[in-house]
Amino acid sequence: MSDLQQDTVVEQATFGAGCFWGAEASFRALPGVLDSRVGFARSAGGEAALIEVVQVDFDARVIPYSRLIEHFWTLHDPTSVDRQGADVGVKYRSALFFSNAQQAHLALVAKQQLDASGHLSKPVATVIVPLGEFQLADEDQQRYLEKHGGSSCSI
């Protein structure tokens, strides 16, 4: 194992930002993101609806979780409830799914800071919930924009 591999601290983050194709492509472009996959998630609290998400594997020594959250805010309208652009429905809900107490804390603080910043005309509607179930989307959905030459979800 190389020194680089020994120093890698792999963590996982799961984000719902509307169309998962665009979110996946955007996260994959960040230095420190090692891999990603799209799928559907629901909270550990048992909410029935599945939400379109991108799940990101990242090297926490290169890009901290807090930086991924900052990027997440820029990908979509976090004030919109169950809608992102032309995509309407609960599966397009803005959501941060956390895997541990540290992620939960960082997500809640980031949401409070964004609300307090005055940059948004409405309160942040993003739900912050524990990751319960994750269902991988079909292979055709993985890296969709990369495979089909698109640059956004509007294709």
Coordinates of N, CA, C and O in Angstrom, one line a residue:
M1 N 0.9 -1.2 0.0 CA 0.0 0.0 0.0 C 0.9 1.2 0.0 O 1.8 1.3 0.8
S2 N 0.6 2.2 -0.8 CA 1.4 3.4 -0.9 C 1.1 4.3 0.3 O 0.1 4.2 1.0
D3 N 2.0 5.3 0.5 CA 1.8 6.3 1.6 C 0.5 7.0 1.4 O -0.2 7.3 2.3
L4 N 0.2 7.4 0.1 CA -1.1 8.1 -0.2 C -2.3 7.3 0.3 O -3.2 7.8 0.9
Q5 N -2.3 6.0 0.0 CA -3.4 5.1 0.4 C -3.5 5.0 1.9 O -4.6 5.0 2.5
Q6 N -2.3 4.9 2.6 CA -2.3 4.8 4.0 C -2.9 6.1 4.7 O -3.5 6.0 5.7
D7 N -2.7 7.2 4.0 CA -3.1 8.5 4.6 C -4.5 8.8 4.3 O -5.1 9.8 4.7
T8 N -5.2 8.1 3.4 CA -6.5 8.3 3.0 C -7.5 8.0 4.1 O -7.4 7.0 4.7
V9 N -8.4 8.9 4.4 CA -9.5 8.7 5.3 C -10.8 8.7 4.6 O -11.3 9.8 4.3
V10 N -11.3 7.6 4.2 CA -12.5 7.5 3.4 C -13.8 7.6 4.3 O -13.9 6.8 5.3
E11 N -14.6 8.5 3.9 CA -15.9 8.7 4.6 C -17.0 8.7 3.5 O -16.7 8.8 2.3
Q12 N -18.2 8.7 3.9 CA -19.3 8.6 3.0 C -20.4 9.7 3.3 O -20.6 9.9 4.5
A13 N -20.9 10.4 2.3 CA -22.0 11.4 2.6 C -23.1 11.1 1.5 O -22.8 10.7 0.4
T14 N -24.3 11.4 1.9 CA -25.5 11.2 1.1 C -26.3 12.5 1.0 O -26.7 13.0 2.1
F15 N -26.6 13.0 -0.2 CA -27.2 14.2 -0.4 C -28.4 14.1 -1.4 O -28.3 13.5 -2.4
G16 N -29.5 14.7 -1.1 CA -30.7 14.8 -2.0 C -30.8 16.3 -2.4 O -31.1 17.1 -1.6
A17 N -30.5 16.5 -3.7 CA -30.5 17.9 -4.3 C -31.3 17.9 -5.6 O -30.9 18.6 -6.5
G18 N -32.4 17.2 -5.6 CA -33.2 17.2 -6.9 C -32.6 16.1 -7.8 O -32.3 15.0 -7.4
C19 N -32.5 16.4 -9.1 CA -32.0 15.5 -10.1 C -30.7 14.9 -9.7 O -29.7 15.6 -9.5
F20 N -30.6 13.6 -9.5 CA -29.3 13.0 -9.0 C -28.2 13.0 -10.0 O -27.1 12.9 -9.7
W21 N -28.6 13.1 -11.3 CA -27.6 13.1 -12.4 C -26.6 14.3 -12.3 O -25.4 14.2 -12.3
G22 N -27.2 15.4 -12.1 CA -26.4 16.7 -12.1 C -25.6 16.7 -10.8 O -24.5 17.2 -10.8
A23 N -26.2 16.3 -9.7 CA -25.5 16.4 -8.4 C -24.4 15.4 -8.4 O -23.3 15.8 -8.0
E24 N -24.5 14.2 -9.0 CA -23.4 13.3 -9.1 C -22.3 13.9 -9.9 O -21.1 13.8 -9.4
A25 N -22.6 14.4 -11.0 CA -21.5 15.0 -11.9 C -20.8 16.1 -11.2 O -19.5 16.2 -11.3
S26 N -21.5 16.9 -10.5 CA -20.9 18.0 -9.8 C -20.0 17.6 -8.6 O -18.9 18.1 -8.5
F27 N -20.5 16.7 -7.8 CA -19.6 16.2 -6.7 C -18.4 15.4 -7.2 O -17.3 15.6 -6.7
R28 N -18.6 14.7 -8.3 CA -17.4 13.9 -8.8 C -16.3 14.8 -9.3 O -15.1 14.4 -9.3
A29 N -16.6 16.0 -9.6 CA -15.6 17.0 -10.1 C -14.7 17.6 -9.0 O -13.7 18.2 -9.2
L30 N -15.1 17.4 -7.7 CA -14.4 18.0 -6.6 C -13.2 17.2 -6.2 O -13.3 16.0 -6.1
P31 N -12.0 17.9 -6.0 CA -10.8 17.2 -5.5 C -11.1 16.5 -4.2 O -11.7 17.2 -3.3
G32 N -10.8 15.3 -4.0 CA -11.0 14.6 -2.8 C -12.2 13.7 -2.8 O -12.3 12.8 -2.0
V33 N -13.0 13.8 -3.8 CA -14.1 12.9 -4.0 C -13.6 11.7 -4.7 O -13.0 11.8 -5.8
L34 N -13.7 10.5 -4.1 CA -13.1 9.3 -4.6 C -14.1 8.5 -5.5 O -13.6 7.9 -6.5
D35 N -15.3 8.5 -5.2 CA -16.3 7.8 -6.0 C -17.7 8.3 -5.6 O -17.9 9.0 -4.6
S36 N -18.7 8.0 -6.4 CA -20.1 8.3 -6.2 C -21.0 7.3 -6.8 O -20.6 6.6 -7.7
R37 N -22.2 7.4 -6.4 CA -23.3 6.5 -7.0 C -24.6 7.2 -6.7 O -24.7 8.0 -5.8
V38 N -25.6 7.0 -7.6 CA -26.9 7.6 -7.4 C -27.8 6.5 -7.0 O -27.7 5.3 -7.3
G39 N -28.9 6.9 -6.3 CA -29.9 6.0 -5.8 C -31.0 6.7 -5.1 O -31.2 7.9 -5.3
F40 N -31.6 6.0 -4.2 CA -32.8 6.5 -3.5 C -32.6 6.1 -2.0 O -32.1 5.1 -1.7
A41 N -32.9 7.1 -1.2 CA -32.7 6.9 0.3 C -33.9 7.3 1.0 O -34.8 8.1 0.5
R42 N -34.0 6.8 2.2 CA -35.0 7.2 3.2 C -34.4 7.3 4.5 O -33.4 6.7 4.8
S43 N -35.0 8.0 5.4 CA -34.4 8.2 6.7 C -34.6 7.0 7.6 O -35.5 6.2 7.3
A44 N -33.8 6.9 8.6 CA -33.9 5.8 9.6 C -35.2 6.0 10.4 O -35.6 5.0 11.0
G45 N -35.8 7.1 10.4 CA -37.0 7.4 11.1 C -38.2 6.7 10.5 O -39.3 6.8 11.0
G46 N -38.1 6.1 9.3 CA -39.1 5.3 8.7 C -40.0 6.1 7.7 O -41.1 5.6 7.3
E47 N -39.6 7.3 7.3 CA -40.4 8.1 6.3 C -40.6 7.2 5.1 O -39.7 6.6 4.6
A48 N -41.8 7.1 4.6 CA -42.1 6.2 3.5 C -41.5 6.6 2.2 O -41.1 5.7 1.4
A49 N -41.4 7.9 1.9 CA -40.9 8.3 0.6 C -39.4 8.1 0.4 O -38.6 8.4 1.3
L50 N -39.1 7.6 -0.8 CA -37.7 7.5 -1.2 C -37.3 8.8 -1.9 O -38.1 9.4 -2.7
I51 N -36.1 9.3 -1.7 CA -35.6 10.6 -2.2 C -34.4 10.3 -3.1 O -33.6 9.5 -2.8
E52 N -34.4 10.9 -4.3 CA -33.3 10.8 -5.2 C -32.0 11.4 -4.5 O -32.1 12.5 -4.1
V53 N -31.0 10.6 -4.5 CA -29.7 11.1 -3.8 C -28.5 10.7 -4.6 O -28.5 9.8 -5.4
V54 N -27.4 11.4 -4.2 CA -26.1 11.0 -4.7 C -25.3 10.6 -3.4 O -25.4 11.3 -2.4
Q55 N -24.7 9.5 -3.4 CA -23.9 9.0 -2.3 C -22.4 9.2 -2.7 O -22.0 8.7 -3.7
V56 N -21.6 9.9 -1.9 CA -20.3 10.3 -2.2 C -19.3 9.6 -1.3 O -19.5 9.7 0.0
D57 N -18.3 9.0 -1.8 CA -17.1 8.5 -1.0 C -16.1 9.6 -1.2 O -15.7 10.0 -2.3
F58 N -15.5 10.1 0.0 CA -14.5 11.2 -0.1 C -13.4 10.9 0.9 O -13.6 10.2 1.9
D59 N -12.3 11.5 0.6 CA -11.1 11.5 1.4 C -11.2 12.7 2.3 O -11.0 13.9 1.9
A60 N -11.5 12.5 3.6 CA -11.7 13.6 4.5 C -10.5 14.4 4.8 O -10.6 15.5 5.3
R61 N -9.3 13.9 4.5 CA -8.1 14.7 4.6 C -7.9 15.7 3.5 O -7.2 16.6 3.6
V62 N -8.6 15.4 2.4 CA -8.5 16.3 1.2 C -9.7 17.3 1.2 O -9.5 18.5 0.9
I63 N -10.9 16.8 1.4 CA -12.1 17.6 1.4 C -12.9 17.2 2.6 O -13.4 16.1 2.7
P64 N -13.1 18.1 3.5 CA -13.9 17.8 4.7 C -15.4 17.8 4.4 O -15.9 18.4 3.4
Y65 N -16.1 17.1 5.2 CA -17.6 17.0 5.1 C -18.2 18.4 5.0 O -19.2 18.6 4.2
S66 N -17.7 19.3 5.8 CA -18.3 20.7 5.8 C -18.2 21.3 4.4 O -19.1 22.1 4.0
R67 N -17.1 21.1 3.7 CA -16.9 21.6 2.3 C -17.9 21.0 1.4 O -18.5 21.6 0.5
L68 N -18.2 19.7 1.5 CA -19.2 19.0 0.7 C -20.6 19.6 1.0 O -21.4 19.8 0.0
I69 N -20.9 20.0 2.2 CA -22.2 20.6 2.5 C -22.3 22.0 1.8 O -23.3 22.3 1.2
E70 N -21.2 22.8 1.9 CA -21.2 24.1 1.2 C -21.4 23.9 -0.3 O -22.2 24.7 -0.9
H71 N -20.8 22.9 -0.9 CA -21.1 22.6 -2.3 C -22.5 22.2 -2.6 O -23.1 22.7 -3.5
F72 N -23.1 21.4 -1.7 CA -24.5 20.9 -1.8 C -25.4 22.1 -1.9 O -26.3 22.1 -2.7
W73 N -25.2 23.2 -1.0 CA -26.1 24.3 -1.1 C -26.1 25.0 -2.4 O -27.1 25.5 -2.8
T74 N -25.0 24.9 -3.2 CA -24.9 25.6 -4.5 C -25.6 24.8 -5.6 O -25.8 25.4 -6.7
L75 N -25.9 23.6 -5.4 CA -26.4 22.7 -6.4 C -27.9 22.8 -6.7 O -28.3 22.4 -7.7
H76 N -28.6 23.4 -5.8 CA -30.0 23.4 -5.9 C -30.6 24.5 -5.0 O -29.8 25.3 -4.4
D77 N -31.9 24.6 -5.0 CA -32.6 25.6 -4.1 C -33.0 25.0 -2.8 O -34.0 24.2 -2.8
P78 N -32.2 25.2 -1.8 CA -32.5 24.5 -0.5 C -33.7 25.1 0.2 O -34.1 24.5 1.2
T79 N -34.3 26.1 -0.4 CA -35.6 26.7 0.3 C -36.8 26.1 -0.4 O -37.9 26.3 0.2
S80 N -36.7 25.3 -1.4 CA -37.8 24.7 -2.1 C -38.2 23.4 -1.4 O -37.4 22.6 -1.1
V81 N -39.5 23.3 -1.3 CA -40.1 22.0 -0.7 C -40.6 21.1 -1.8 O -41.4 21.5 -2.5
D82 N -40.0 19.9 -1.8 CA -40.4 18.9 -2.7 C -40.4 19.3 -4.2 O -41.3 18.9 -5.0
R83 N -39.4 20.1 -4.6 CA -39.4 20.6 -6.0 C -38.0 21.1 -6.2 O -37.4 21.9 -5.4
Q84 N -37.4 20.8 -7.4 CA -36.2 21.4 -7.9 C -36.4 21.7 -9.4 O -36.5 20.7 -10.1
G85 N -36.5 22.9 -9.7 CA -36.8 23.2 -11.1 C -38.1 22.6 -11.6 O -39.1 22.7 -10.9
A86 N -38.0 21.9 -12.7 CA -39.2 21.3 -13.3 C -39.6 20.0 -12.6 O -40.6 19.4 -12.8
D87 N -38.7 19.5 -11.8 CA -38.9 18.2 -11.1 C -39.7 18.4 -9.8 O -39.2 19.1 -8.9
V88 N -40.9 17.8 -9.8 CA -41.8 18.1 -8.7 C -42.1 16.8 -8.0 O -42.4 15.8 -8.7
G89 N -42.2 16.8 -6.7 CA -42.6 15.6 -5.9 C -41.6 15.3 -4.8 O -40.5 15.9 -4.7
V90 N -42.0 14.6 -3.8 CA -41.2 14.3 -2.6 C -39.9 13.7 -2.9 O -38.9 13.9 -2.2
K91 N -39.8 13.0 -4.0 CA -38.5 12.3 -4.3 C -37.4 13.4 -4.7 O -36.2 13.0 -4.8
Y92 N -37.8 14.6 -4.9 CA -36.9 15.7 -5.3 C -36.6 16.6 -4.1 O -36.1 17.7 -4.2
R93 N -37.0 16.1 -2.9 CA -36.8 16.9 -1.6 C -35.3 17.2 -1.4 O -34.4 16.4 -1.7
S94 N -35.0 18.4 -0.9 CA -33.7 18.7 -0.4 C -33.4 18.0 0.9 O -34.2 18.2 1.9
A95 N -32.4 17.2 0.9 CA -32.1 16.4 2.1 C -30.6 16.1 2.3 O -29.9 15.9 1.4
L96 N -30.2 16.2 3.6 CA -28.9 15.8 4.0 C -29.1 14.6 4.9 O -29.7 14.7 5.9
F97 N -28.6 13.4 4.5 CA -28.7 12.2 5.2 C -27.3 12.0 6.0 O -26.3 11.9 5.3
F98 N -27.4 12.0 7.3 CA -26.1 11.8 8.0 C -25.9 10.4 8.5 O -26.9 9.6 8.6
S99 N -24.6 10.0 8.6 CA -24.3 8.6 9.0 C -23.7 8.5 10.4 O -23.6 7.4 10.9
N100 N -23.4 9.7 11.0 CA -22.9 9.7 12.4 C -23.2 11.0 13.1 O -23.7 11.9 12.4
A101 N -22.9 11.1 14.4 CA -23.2 12.3 15.1 C -22.4 13.5 14.7 O -23.0 14.6 14.6
Q102 N -21.2 13.3 14.2 CA -20.4 14.5 13.7 C -21.0 15.0 12.5 O -21.2 16.3 12.3
Q103 N -21.4 14.2 11.5 CA -22.1 14.7 10.3 C -23.4 15.4 10.7 O -23.7 16.4 10.1
A104 N -24.2 14.8 11.6 CA -25.4 15.5 12.0 C -25.2 16.9 12.5 O -25.8 17.8 12.1
H105 N -24.2 17.0 13.4 CA -23.8 18.3 14.0 C -23.4 19.3 12.9 O -23.9 20.4 12.9
L106 N -22.5 18.9 12.0 CA -22.0 19.8 11.0 C -23.1 20.2 10.0 O -23.2 21.4 9.6
A107 N -24.0 19.3 9.7 CA -25.1 19.6 8.8 C -26.1 20.6 9.5 O -26.5 21.6 8.8
L108 N -26.4 20.4 10.7 CA -27.3 21.3 11.4 C -26.7 22.7 11.6 O -27.4 23.7 11.4
V109 N -25.4 22.8 11.9 CA -24.7 24.1 12.0 C -24.7 24.8 10.7 O -25.0 26.0 10.6
A110 N -24.4 24.0 9.6 CA -24.4 24.6 8.3 C -25.7 25.2 7.9 O -25.8 26.3 7.3
K111 N -26.8 24.5 8.2 CA -28.1 24.9 7.9 C -28.5 26.2 8.6 O -29.0 27.2 8.1
Q112 N -28.1 26.2 9.9 CA -28.4 27.4 10.7 C -27.6 28.6 10.2 O -28.1 29.7 10.1
Q113 N -26.3 28.4 9.8 CA -25.5 29.5 9.2 C -26.1 30.0 7.9 O -26.1 31.2 7.7
L114 N -26.5 29.1 7.1 CA -27.1 29.5 5.8 C -28.4 30.3 6.0 O -28.6 31.4 5.4
D115 N -29.2 29.9 7.0 CA -30.4 30.6 7.3 C -30.1 32.0 7.8 O -30.7 33.0 7.5
A116 N -29.1 32.1 8.7 CA -28.7 33.4 9.3 C -27.9 34.3 8.4 O -27.8 35.5 8.6
S117 N -27.5 33.8 7.2 CA -26.6 34.6 6.4 C -27.3 35.7 5.6 O -26.7 36.7 5.2
G118 N -28.6 35.6 5.5 CA -29.4 36.6 4.8 C -29.3 36.5 3.3 O -29.8 37.3 2.5
H119 N -28.6 35.4 2.8 CA -28.5 35.2 1.3 C -29.7 34.6 0.7 O -29.8 34.6 -0.6
L120 N -30.6 34.1 1.4 CA -31.8 33.5 0.9 C -33.1 34.3 1.2 O -33.2 34.9 2.3
S121 N -34.0 34.2 0.3 CA -35.3 35.0 0.6 C -36.3 34.2 1.4 O -37.2 34.8 1.9
K122 N -36.1 32.9 1.6 CA -36.9 32.0 2.4 C -36.0 31.2 3.3 O -34.9 31.0 3.0
P123 N -36.6 30.6 4.3 CA -35.8 29.7 5.2 C -35.4 28.4 4.4 O -36.1 28.0 3.5
V124 N -34.3 27.8 4.9 CA -33.8 26.6 4.3 C -34.8 25.5 4.7 O -35.2 25.3 5.8
A125 N -35.3 24.7 3.6 CA -36.3 23.7 3.8 C -35.6 22.3 3.9 O -36.3 21.3 4.0
T126 N -34.3 22.2 3.7 CA -33.6 21.0 3.7 C -33.8 20.2 4.9 O -33.7 20.7 6.0
V127 N -34.2 18.9 4.8 CA -34.4 18.0 5.9 C -33.0 17.4 6.2 O -32.2 17.1 5.3
I128 N -32.7 17.3 7.5 CA -31.5 16.7 8.0 C -31.9 15.5 8.8 O -32.4 15.6 9.9
V129 N -31.6 14.3 8.3 CA -32.1 13.1 8.9 C -31.1 12.0 8.8 O -30.2 12.0 7.9
P130 N -31.1 11.0 9.7 CA -30.2 9.9 9.7 C -30.5 9.0 8.4 O -31.7 8.8 8.1
L131 N -29.4 8.5 7.8 CA -29.6 7.6 6.7 C -30.1 6.3 7.2 O -29.5 5.7 8.0
G132 N -31.2 5.9 6.6 CA -31.7 4.5 7.0 C -31.4 3.6 5.8 O -30.5 2.8 5.9
E133 N -32.2 3.7 4.8 CA -32.1 2.8 3.6 C -31.5 3.5 2.4 O -31.9 4.7 2.2
F134 N -30.7 2.8 1.7 CA -30.1 3.3 0.4 C -30.3 2.2 -0.6 O -29.9 1.1 -0.4
Q135 N -31.0 2.6 -1.7 CA -31.2 1.7 -2.8 C -30.4 2.2 -4.0 O -30.7 3.3 -4.5
L136 N -29.5 1.4 -4.5 CA -28.7 1.8 -5.7 C -29.6 1.9 -6.9 O -30.4 1.0 -7.2
A137 N -29.5 3.0 -7.7 CA -30.2 3.1 -8.9 C -29.6 2.1 -10.0 O -28.5 1.7 -9.8
D138 N -30.4 1.8 -11.0 CA -29.9 1.0 -12.1 C -28.6 1.5 -12.7 O -28.3 2.7 -12.7
E139 N -27.8 0.6 -13.3 CA -26.5 0.9 -13.8 C -26.6 2.0 -14.9 O -25.7 2.9 -15.0
D140 N -27.7 2.0 -15.7 CA -27.9 3.1 -16.7 C -27.9 4.5 -16.1 O -27.6 5.5 -16.7
Q141 N -28.4 4.6 -14.8 CA -28.5 5.9 -14.1 C -27.2 6.4 -13.6 O -27.0 7.6 -13.3
Q142 N -26.2 5.4 -13.4 CA -24.9 5.8 -12.8 C -24.1 6.6 -13.8 O -24.0 6.2 -15.0
R143 N -23.5 7.7 -13.4 CA -22.7 8.6 -14.3 C -23.5 8.9 -15.6 O -22.9 8.9 -16.7
Y144 N -24.7 9.1 -15.5 CA -25.6 9.3 -16.6 C -25.1 10.4 -17.5 O -25.0 10.2 -18.8
L145 N -24.8 11.6 -17.0 CA -24.4 12.7 -17.8 C -23.1 12.5 -18.5 O -22.9 12.8 -19.6
E146 N -22.2 11.8 -17.8 CA -20.9 11.4 -18.3 C -21.1 10.5 -19.5 O -20.5 10.6 -20.6
K147 N -21.9 9.5 -19.4 CA -22.2 8.5 -20.4 C -22.9 9.1 -21.7 O -22.7 8.6 -22.8
H148 N -23.8 10.0 -21.4 CA -24.6 10.5 -22.5 C -24.2 11.9 -23.0 O -25.0 12.5 -23.8
G149 N -23.1 12.4 -22.5 CA -22.6 13.7 -23.0 C -23.4 14.9 -22.5 O -23.2 16.0 -23.1
G150 N -24.2 14.8 -21.5 CA -24.9 15.9 -21.0 C -24.1 16.7 -20.0 O -23.2 16.3 -19.4
S151 N -24.5 18.0 -19.8 CA -23.9 18.8 -18.8 C -24.8 19.2 -17.7 O -24.4 19.8 -16.7
S152 N -26.1 18.9 -17.8 CA -27.0 19.2 -16.8 C -28.2 18.2 -16.9 O -28.3 17.5 -17.8
C153 N -29.1 18.4 -15.9 CA -30.3 17.5 -15.9 C -31.4 17.9 -16.9 O -32.4 17.2 -17.0
S154 N -31.2 18.9 -17.6 CA -32.2 19.4 -18.6 C -32.2 18.7 -19.9 O -32.9 19.0 -20.8
I155 N -31.3 17.6 -20.0 CA -31.2 16.9 -21.3 C -32.4 16.0 -21.5 O -33.1 15.6 -20.5

